[in-house]
Amino acid sequence: MNKSFSRIVKKGDSAVSPVIAVLLIIAITIVLAAVSAVAFISYNIPDASPILGISIKDNNDGTVTVSHLNGAVLKQGEYKILINGVSQDISGFGDFAPGSVIKLNVPSGTTLESVAVVYAGKFGDTLLALKEFGGTAQYLKVNGENYKLVESHEYDTVSVGSYTGYIDISKNGNQVVIVVTRDGFSGSKKITFSDEINLTPGSYISYESDGFVIGLREDSQYLDLIIDAPPYLIYEIIAIRES
């Protein structure tokens, strides 16, 4: 009798063991999945930066104007405007959409140094546009000679109709940075090149991936920016040789 009972117990044990093993595997899988989910949720995934064209202008009367030229709409609370690194009160301007113009006073008693537009994303701020105002001329060298960069300015396209855009020209260390906004662009296009270049008069440097051409005129007086993107044609002076 005892032997028979012993056999039954052993038989039952061998039947229960696989069930326990399966339950343990399921429990471990659930725990690992929960840990992975918590880790994934805790990880800050950067926001995709909105694409839009922005014009920043010093009105030379103690005010600055920030204009939305085209591209994504920024809802109220999704963007900030900083003057000299200090966030300004823009609560009364609502959404920043194509055609929006925001005019702000430069804080009294301060010199205008910079204006920035920042996207306030879920996981942090992203710089969308920055314009620095130094009050001093900026230069690059072409064939060893000084060329004065022109100021940022509006322009009209030619060839087909007339479409207004904006060219922002600045220097970042030994790099010249040009940002062009116009109808037909999704936001802005940017080109960066060295502030020391060599060009035979009448020749050009092509940046085909961006559709830009930098050309030196035959008389070596002007350095031009050319963008040929039918039906538009941009042909603008970006630097003038010092006399």
mmCIF file of C-alpha atoms in Angstrom:
data_model
loop_
_atom_site.group_PDB
_atom_site.id
_atom_site.type_symbol
_atom_site.label_atom_id
_atom_site.label_comp_id
_atom_site.label_asym_id
_atom_site.label_seq_id
_atom_site.Cartn_x
_atom_site.Cartn_y
_atom_site.Cartn_z
ATOM 1 C CA MET A 1 0.000 0.000 0.000
ATOM 2 C CA ASN A 2 2.730 2.411 0.987
ATOM 3 C CA LYS A 3 4.719 1.529 -2.101
ATOM 4 C CA SER A 4 1.739 2.146 -4.280
ATOM 5 C CA PHE A 5 1.079 5.546 -2.628
ATOM 6 C CA SER A 6 4.723 6.487 -3.034
ATOM 7 C CA ARG A 7 4.489 5.756 -6.724
ATOM 8 C CA ILE A 8 1.413 7.958 -7.062
ATOM 9 C CA VAL A 9 3.144 10.918 -5.333
ATOM 10 C CA LYS A 10 6.183 10.629 -7.584
ATOM 11 C CA LYS A 11 3.949 10.449 -10.585
ATOM 12 C CA GLY A 12 2.054 13.576 -9.488
ATOM 13 C CA ASP A 13 5.298 15.494 -8.879
ATOM 14 C CA SER A 14 6.531 14.808 -12.362
ATOM 15 C CA ALA A 15 3.232 16.066 -13.797
ATOM 16 C CA VAL A 16 3.200 19.293 -11.744
ATOM 17 C CA SER A 17 6.836 20.334 -12.435
ATOM 18 C CA PRO A 18 6.344 21.372 -16.112
ATOM 19 C CA VAL A 19 3.307 23.456 -15.121
ATOM 20 C CA ILE A 20 5.324 25.329 -12.465
ATOM 21 C CA ALA A 21 8.138 25.909 -14.943
ATOM 22 C CA VAL A 22 5.733 27.400 -17.497
ATOM 23 C CA LEU A 23 4.194 29.676 -14.853
ATOM 24 C CA LEU A 24 7.666 30.854 -13.797
ATOM 25 C CA ILE A 25 8.603 31.657 -17.401
ATOM 26 C CA ILE A 26 5.374 33.626 -17.879
ATOM 27 C CA ALA A 27 5.957 35.558 -14.648
ATOM 28 C CA ILE A 28 9.540 36.424 -15.607
ATOM 29 C CA THR A 29 8.378 37.539 -19.071
ATOM 30 C CA ILE A 30 5.750 39.844 -17.540
ATOM 31 C CA VAL A 31 8.279 41.367 -15.142
ATOM 32 C CA LEU A 32 10.807 41.969 -17.949
ATOM 33 C CA ALA A 33 8.131 43.522 -20.158
ATOM 34 C CA ALA A 34 7.079 45.854 -17.342
ATOM 35 C CA VAL A 35 10.667 46.924 -16.688
ATOM 36 C CA SER A 36 11.244 47.554 -20.412
ATOM 37 C CA ALA A 37 8.049 49.610 -20.679
ATOM 38 C CA VAL A 38 9.042 51.785 -17.719
ATOM 39 C CA ALA A 39 12.506 52.330 -19.213
ATOM 40 C CA PHE A 40 11.023 53.247 -22.609
ATOM 41 C CA ILE A 41 8.517 55.685 -21.108
ATOM 42 C CA SER A 42 11.238 57.280 -18.984
ATOM 43 C CA TYR A 43 13.480 57.853 -21.999
ATOM 44 C CA ASN A 44 13.124 61.353 -23.414
ATOM 45 C CA ILE A 45 12.538 61.101 -27.153
ATOM 46 C CA PRO A 46 13.319 64.487 -28.749
ATOM 47 C CA ASP A 47 10.519 66.342 -30.492
ATOM 48 C CA ALA A 48 10.703 66.702 -34.255
ATOM 49 C CA SER A 49 11.527 70.359 -34.859
ATOM 50 C CA PRO A 50 8.899 72.215 -36.885
ATOM 51 C CA ILE A 51 10.050 73.620 -40.230
ATOM 52 C CA LEU A 52 9.221 77.241 -40.957
ATOM 53 C CA GLY A 53 10.671 80.431 -42.397
ATOM 54 C CA ILE A 54 11.327 83.242 -39.927
ATOM 55 C CA SER A 55 12.447 86.830 -40.526
ATOM 56 C CA ILE A 56 14.025 88.838 -37.695
ATOM 57 C CA LYS A 57 14.496 92.560 -38.207
ATOM 58 C CA ASP A 58 15.895 95.435 -36.150
ATOM 59 C CA ASN A 59 13.652 98.439 -36.816
ATOM 60 C CA ASN A 60 16.300 100.851 -35.499
ATOM 61 C CA ASP A 61 13.694 102.542 -33.305
ATOM 62 C CA GLY A 62 14.054 100.461 -30.155
ATOM 63 C CA THR A 63 11.880 97.658 -31.509
ATOM 64 C CA VAL A 64 12.358 94.371 -33.368
ATOM 65 C CA THR A 65 9.999 92.543 -35.694
ATOM 66 C CA VAL A 66 9.715 88.769 -35.935
ATOM 67 C CA SER A 67 7.718 87.549 -38.946
ATOM 68 C CA HIS A 68 6.443 84.095 -39.937
ATOM 69 C CA LEU A 69 7.090 83.716 -43.675
ATOM 70 C CA ASN A 70 5.904 80.170 -44.333
ATOM 71 C CA GLY A 71 5.844 76.639 -42.976
ATOM 72 C CA ALA A 72 4.551 75.093 -39.755
ATOM 73 C CA VAL A 73 2.165 76.840 -37.372
ATOM 74 C CA LEU A 74 3.385 77.200 -33.774
ATOM 75 C CA LYS A 75 0.571 77.186 -31.251
ATOM 76 C CA GLN A 76 0.555 79.706 -28.432
ATOM 77 C CA GLY A 77 2.798 78.333 -25.706
ATOM 78 C CA GLU A 78 4.858 76.282 -28.182
ATOM 79 C CA TYR A 79 7.322 79.069 -28.916
ATOM 80 C CA LYS A 80 9.400 81.712 -27.171
ATOM 81 C CA ILE A 81 11.121 84.866 -28.379
ATOM 82 C CA LEU A 82 14.299 85.863 -26.589
ATOM 83 C CA ILE A 83 15.962 89.271 -26.791
ATOM 84 C CA ASN A 84 19.565 89.232 -25.607
ATOM 85 C CA GLY A 85 18.890 85.764 -24.191
ATOM 86 C CA VAL A 86 15.889 86.844 -22.099
ATOM 87 C CA SER A 87 12.437 85.408 -22.846
ATOM 88 C CA GLN A 88 9.867 88.106 -23.680
ATOM 89 C CA ASP A 89 6.154 88.294 -22.888
ATOM 90 C CA ILE A 90 4.367 87.202 -26.073
ATOM 91 C CA SER A 91 1.176 85.938 -24.457
ATOM 92 C CA GLY A 92 -0.926 88.458 -26.362
ATOM 93 C CA PHE A 93 0.148 87.324 -29.847
ATOM 94 C CA GLY A 94 -1.549 83.918 -30.071
ATOM 95 C CA ASP A 95 -0.459 81.301 -32.623
ATOM 96 C CA PHE A 96 2.601 82.006 -34.805
ATOM 97 C CA ALA A 97 1.329 81.224 -38.309
ATOM 98 C CA PRO A 98 2.255 82.270 -41.865
ATOM 99 C CA GLY A 99 1.726 86.026 -42.107
ATOM 100 C CA SER A 100 2.081 86.597 -38.351
ATOM 101 C CA VAL A 101 4.152 89.633 -37.376
ATOM 102 C CA ILE A 102 5.318 90.149 -33.798
ATOM 103 C CA LYS A 103 6.765 93.534 -32.847
ATOM 104 C CA LEU A 104 8.577 93.750 -29.522
ATOM 105 C CA ASN A 105 10.350 96.499 -27.615
ATOM 106 C CA VAL A 106 14.043 96.091 -26.891
ATOM 107 C CA PRO A 107 14.369 96.282 -23.078
ATOM 108 C CA SER A 108 15.145 99.881 -22.115
ATOM 109 C CA GLY A 109 18.727 100.658 -21.226
ATOM 110 C CA THR A 110 20.097 97.717 -23.208
ATOM 111 C CA THR A 111 21.839 97.381 -26.558
ATOM 112 C CA LEU A 112 20.285 94.938 -28.990
ATOM 113 C CA GLU A 113 22.660 91.976 -29.279
ATOM 114 C CA SER A 114 20.514 89.057 -30.390
ATOM 115 C CA VAL A 115 16.982 87.863 -31.090
ATOM 116 C CA ALA A 116 16.104 84.162 -31.008
ATOM 117 C CA VAL A 117 12.961 82.157 -31.736
ATOM 118 C CA VAL A 118 12.739 78.917 -29.765
ATOM 119 C CA TYR A 119 10.381 75.966 -30.089
ATOM 120 C CA ALA A 120 9.224 74.863 -26.630
ATOM 121 C CA GLY A 121 8.853 71.121 -27.140
ATOM 122 C CA LYS A 122 7.724 68.478 -24.680
ATOM 123 C CA PHE A 123 11.260 67.405 -23.878
ATOM 124 C CA GLY A 124 13.046 70.751 -24.096
ATOM 125 C CA ASP A 125 13.677 73.826 -26.196
ATOM 126 C CA THR A 126 14.904 73.821 -29.818
ATOM 127 C CA LEU A 127 16.403 76.898 -31.472
ATOM 128 C CA LEU A 128 14.537 77.748 -34.694
ATOM 129 C CA ALA A 129 16.108 81.085 -35.622
ATOM 130 C CA LEU A 130 18.830 83.344 -34.264
ATOM 131 C CA LYS A 131 19.993 86.736 -35.417
ATOM 132 C CA GLU A 132 22.885 88.536 -33.788
ATOM 133 C CA PHE A 133 23.400 92.272 -33.966
ATOM 134 C CA GLY A 134 26.968 93.359 -33.413
ATOM 135 C CA GLY A 135 26.906 96.752 -35.042
ATOM 136 C CA THR A 136 30.255 96.011 -36.699
ATOM 137 C CA ALA A 137 30.904 95.003 -40.291
ATOM 138 C CA GLN A 138 31.567 91.359 -41.064
ATOM 139 C CA TYR A 139 34.078 90.285 -43.686
ATOM 140 C CA LEU A 140 35.277 87.305 -45.645
ATOM 141 C CA LYS A 141 38.329 86.957 -47.838
ATOM 142 C CA VAL A 142 38.070 86.219 -51.556
ATOM 143 C CA ASN A 143 41.408 85.593 -53.266
ATOM 144 C CA GLY A 144 43.091 87.155 -50.241
ATOM 145 C CA GLU A 145 41.103 90.418 -50.414
ATOM 146 C CA ASN A 146 38.541 91.731 -47.935
ATOM 147 C CA TYR A 147 34.884 91.569 -48.961
ATOM 148 C CA LYS A 148 32.272 93.147 -46.725
ATOM 149 C CA LEU A 149 29.188 90.996 -46.188
ATOM 150 C CA VAL A 150 25.959 92.826 -46.933
ATOM 151 C CA GLU A 151 23.281 93.090 -44.262
ATOM 152 C CA SER A 152 20.443 90.607 -44.081
ATOM 153 C CA HIS A 153 17.656 91.807 -46.324
ATOM 154 C CA GLU A 154 14.425 91.099 -48.129
ATOM 155 C CA TYR A 155 14.530 90.341 -51.843
ATOM 156 C CA ASP A 156 12.234 89.751 -54.791
ATOM 157 C CA THR A 157 12.633 86.779 -57.098
ATOM 158 C CA VAL A 158 12.785 87.392 -60.821
ATOM 159 C CA SER A 159 12.042 85.325 -63.938
ATOM 160 C CA VAL A 160 8.419 84.458 -63.222
ATOM 161 C CA GLY A 161 6.378 86.942 -61.235
ATOM 162 C CA SER A 162 7.695 88.556 -58.092
ATOM 163 C CA TYR A 163 7.895 86.675 -54.819
ATOM 164 C CA THR A 164 9.230 88.175 -51.620
ATOM 165 C CA GLY A 165 11.746 86.313 -49.511
ATOM 166 C CA TYR A 166 14.445 86.946 -46.956
ATOM 167 C CA ILE A 167 18.207 86.390 -46.856
ATOM 168 C CA ASP A 168 19.909 86.170 -43.476
ATOM 169 C CA ILE A 169 23.718 86.543 -43.656
ATOM 170 C CA SER A 170 25.927 86.057 -40.613
ATOM 171 C CA LYS A 171 29.253 84.662 -39.443
ATOM 172 C CA ASN A 172 29.872 81.838 -37.013
ATOM 173 C CA GLY A 173 33.574 81.762 -36.245
ATOM 174 C CA ASN A 174 35.347 81.304 -39.571
ATOM 175 C CA GLN A 175 32.178 80.217 -41.350
ATOM 176 C CA VAL A 176 29.732 82.318 -43.356
ATOM 177 C CA VAL A 177 26.133 81.212 -42.809
ATOM 178 C CA ILE A 178 23.396 82.156 -45.284
ATOM 179 C CA VAL A 179 19.766 81.246 -44.693
ATOM 180 C CA VAL A 180 17.306 81.851 -47.529
ATOM 181 C CA THR A 181 13.537 81.806 -47.201
ATOM 182 C CA ARG A 182 11.178 82.189 -50.136
ATOM 183 C CA ASP A 183 7.947 80.930 -51.644
ATOM 184 C CA GLY A 184 8.435 77.384 -52.838
ATOM 185 C CA PHE A 185 10.773 76.394 -49.998
ATOM 186 C CA SER A 186 9.516 74.242 -47.177
ATOM 187 C CA GLY A 187 10.813 76.496 -44.438
ATOM 188 C CA SER A 188 14.344 77.753 -45.087
ATOM 189 C CA LYS A 189 17.480 76.623 -46.907
ATOM 190 C CA LYS A 190 20.929 77.111 -45.417
ATOM 191 C CA ILE A 191 24.437 77.124 -46.811
ATOM 192 C CA THR A 192 27.662 77.312 -44.785
ATOM 193 C CA PHE A 193 31.094 77.966 -46.287
ATOM 194 C CA SER A 194 34.562 79.130 -45.217
ATOM 195 C CA ASP A 195 35.238 82.860 -44.831
ATOM 196 C CA GLU A 196 38.351 82.403 -46.991
ATOM 197 C CA ILE A 197 37.689 81.275 -50.558
ATOM 198 C CA ASN A 198 39.498 81.408 -53.887
ATOM 199 C CA LEU A 199 37.576 82.062 -57.073
ATOM 200 C CA THR A 200 38.618 83.035 -60.583
ATOM 201 C CA PRO A 201 36.658 86.147 -61.685
ATOM 202 C CA GLY A 202 33.610 85.011 -63.631
ATOM 203 C CA SER A 203 33.563 81.575 -61.993
ATOM 204 C CA TYR A 204 31.490 80.052 -59.220
ATOM 205 C CA ILE A 205 31.330 77.396 -56.534
ATOM 206 C CA SER A 206 28.313 75.094 -56.772
ATOM 207 C CA TYR A 207 26.568 73.558 -53.786
ATOM 208 C CA GLU A 208 24.334 71.293 -55.845
ATOM 209 C CA SER A 209 22.749 69.396 -52.977
ATOM 210 C CA ASP A 210 21.289 72.655 -51.701
ATOM 211 C CA GLY A 211 20.756 74.314 -55.094
ATOM 212 C CA PHE A 212 23.114 77.185 -54.265
ATOM 213 C CA VAL A 213 25.812 78.812 -56.389
ATOM 214 C CA ILE A 214 28.330 81.346 -55.083
ATOM 215 C CA GLY A 215 29.819 83.340 -57.955
ATOM 216 C CA LEU A 216 32.459 86.083 -58.350
ATOM 217 C CA ARG A 217 31.720 88.656 -61.030
ATOM 218 C CA GLU A 218 34.165 89.393 -63.854
ATOM 219 C CA ASP A 219 35.148 92.738 -62.310
ATOM 220 C CA SER A 220 35.715 91.044 -58.925
ATOM 221 C CA GLN A 221 33.620 93.729 -57.223
ATOM 222 C CA TYR A 222 30.746 91.542 -56.069
ATOM 223 C CA LEU A 223 30.182 88.071 -54.690
ATOM 224 C CA ASP A 224 26.740 86.782 -55.657
ATOM 225 C CA LEU A 225 24.369 84.159 -54.373
ATOM 226 C CA ILE A 226 22.408 82.433 -57.142
ATOM 227 C CA ILE A 227 19.643 79.896 -56.742
ATOM 228 C CA ASP A 228 18.077 78.568 -59.917
ATOM 229 C CA ALA A 229 14.946 76.662 -59.019
ATOM 230 C CA PRO A 230 12.365 77.263 -61.776
ATOM 231 C CA PRO A 231 10.111 79.118 -61.900
ATOM 232 C CA TYR A 232 12.137 81.125 -59.377
ATOM 233 C CA LEU A 233 15.545 82.729 -59.735
ATOM 234 C CA ILE A 234 17.379 84.369 -56.858
ATOM 235 C CA TYR A 235 20.354 86.502 -57.814
ATOM 236 C CA GLU A 236 21.589 88.561 -54.869
ATOM 237 C CA ILE A 237 24.801 90.325 -53.874
ATOM 238 C CA ILE A 238 26.119 88.902 -50.610
ATOM 239 C CA ALA A 239 29.525 90.622 -50.372
ATOM 240 C CA ILE A 240 31.252 93.700 -51.809
ATOM 241 C CA ARG A 241 34.991 94.143 -52.268
ATOM 242 C CA GLU A 242 36.541 96.814 -50.080
ATOM 243 C CA SER A 243 37.875 99.696 -52.179
#
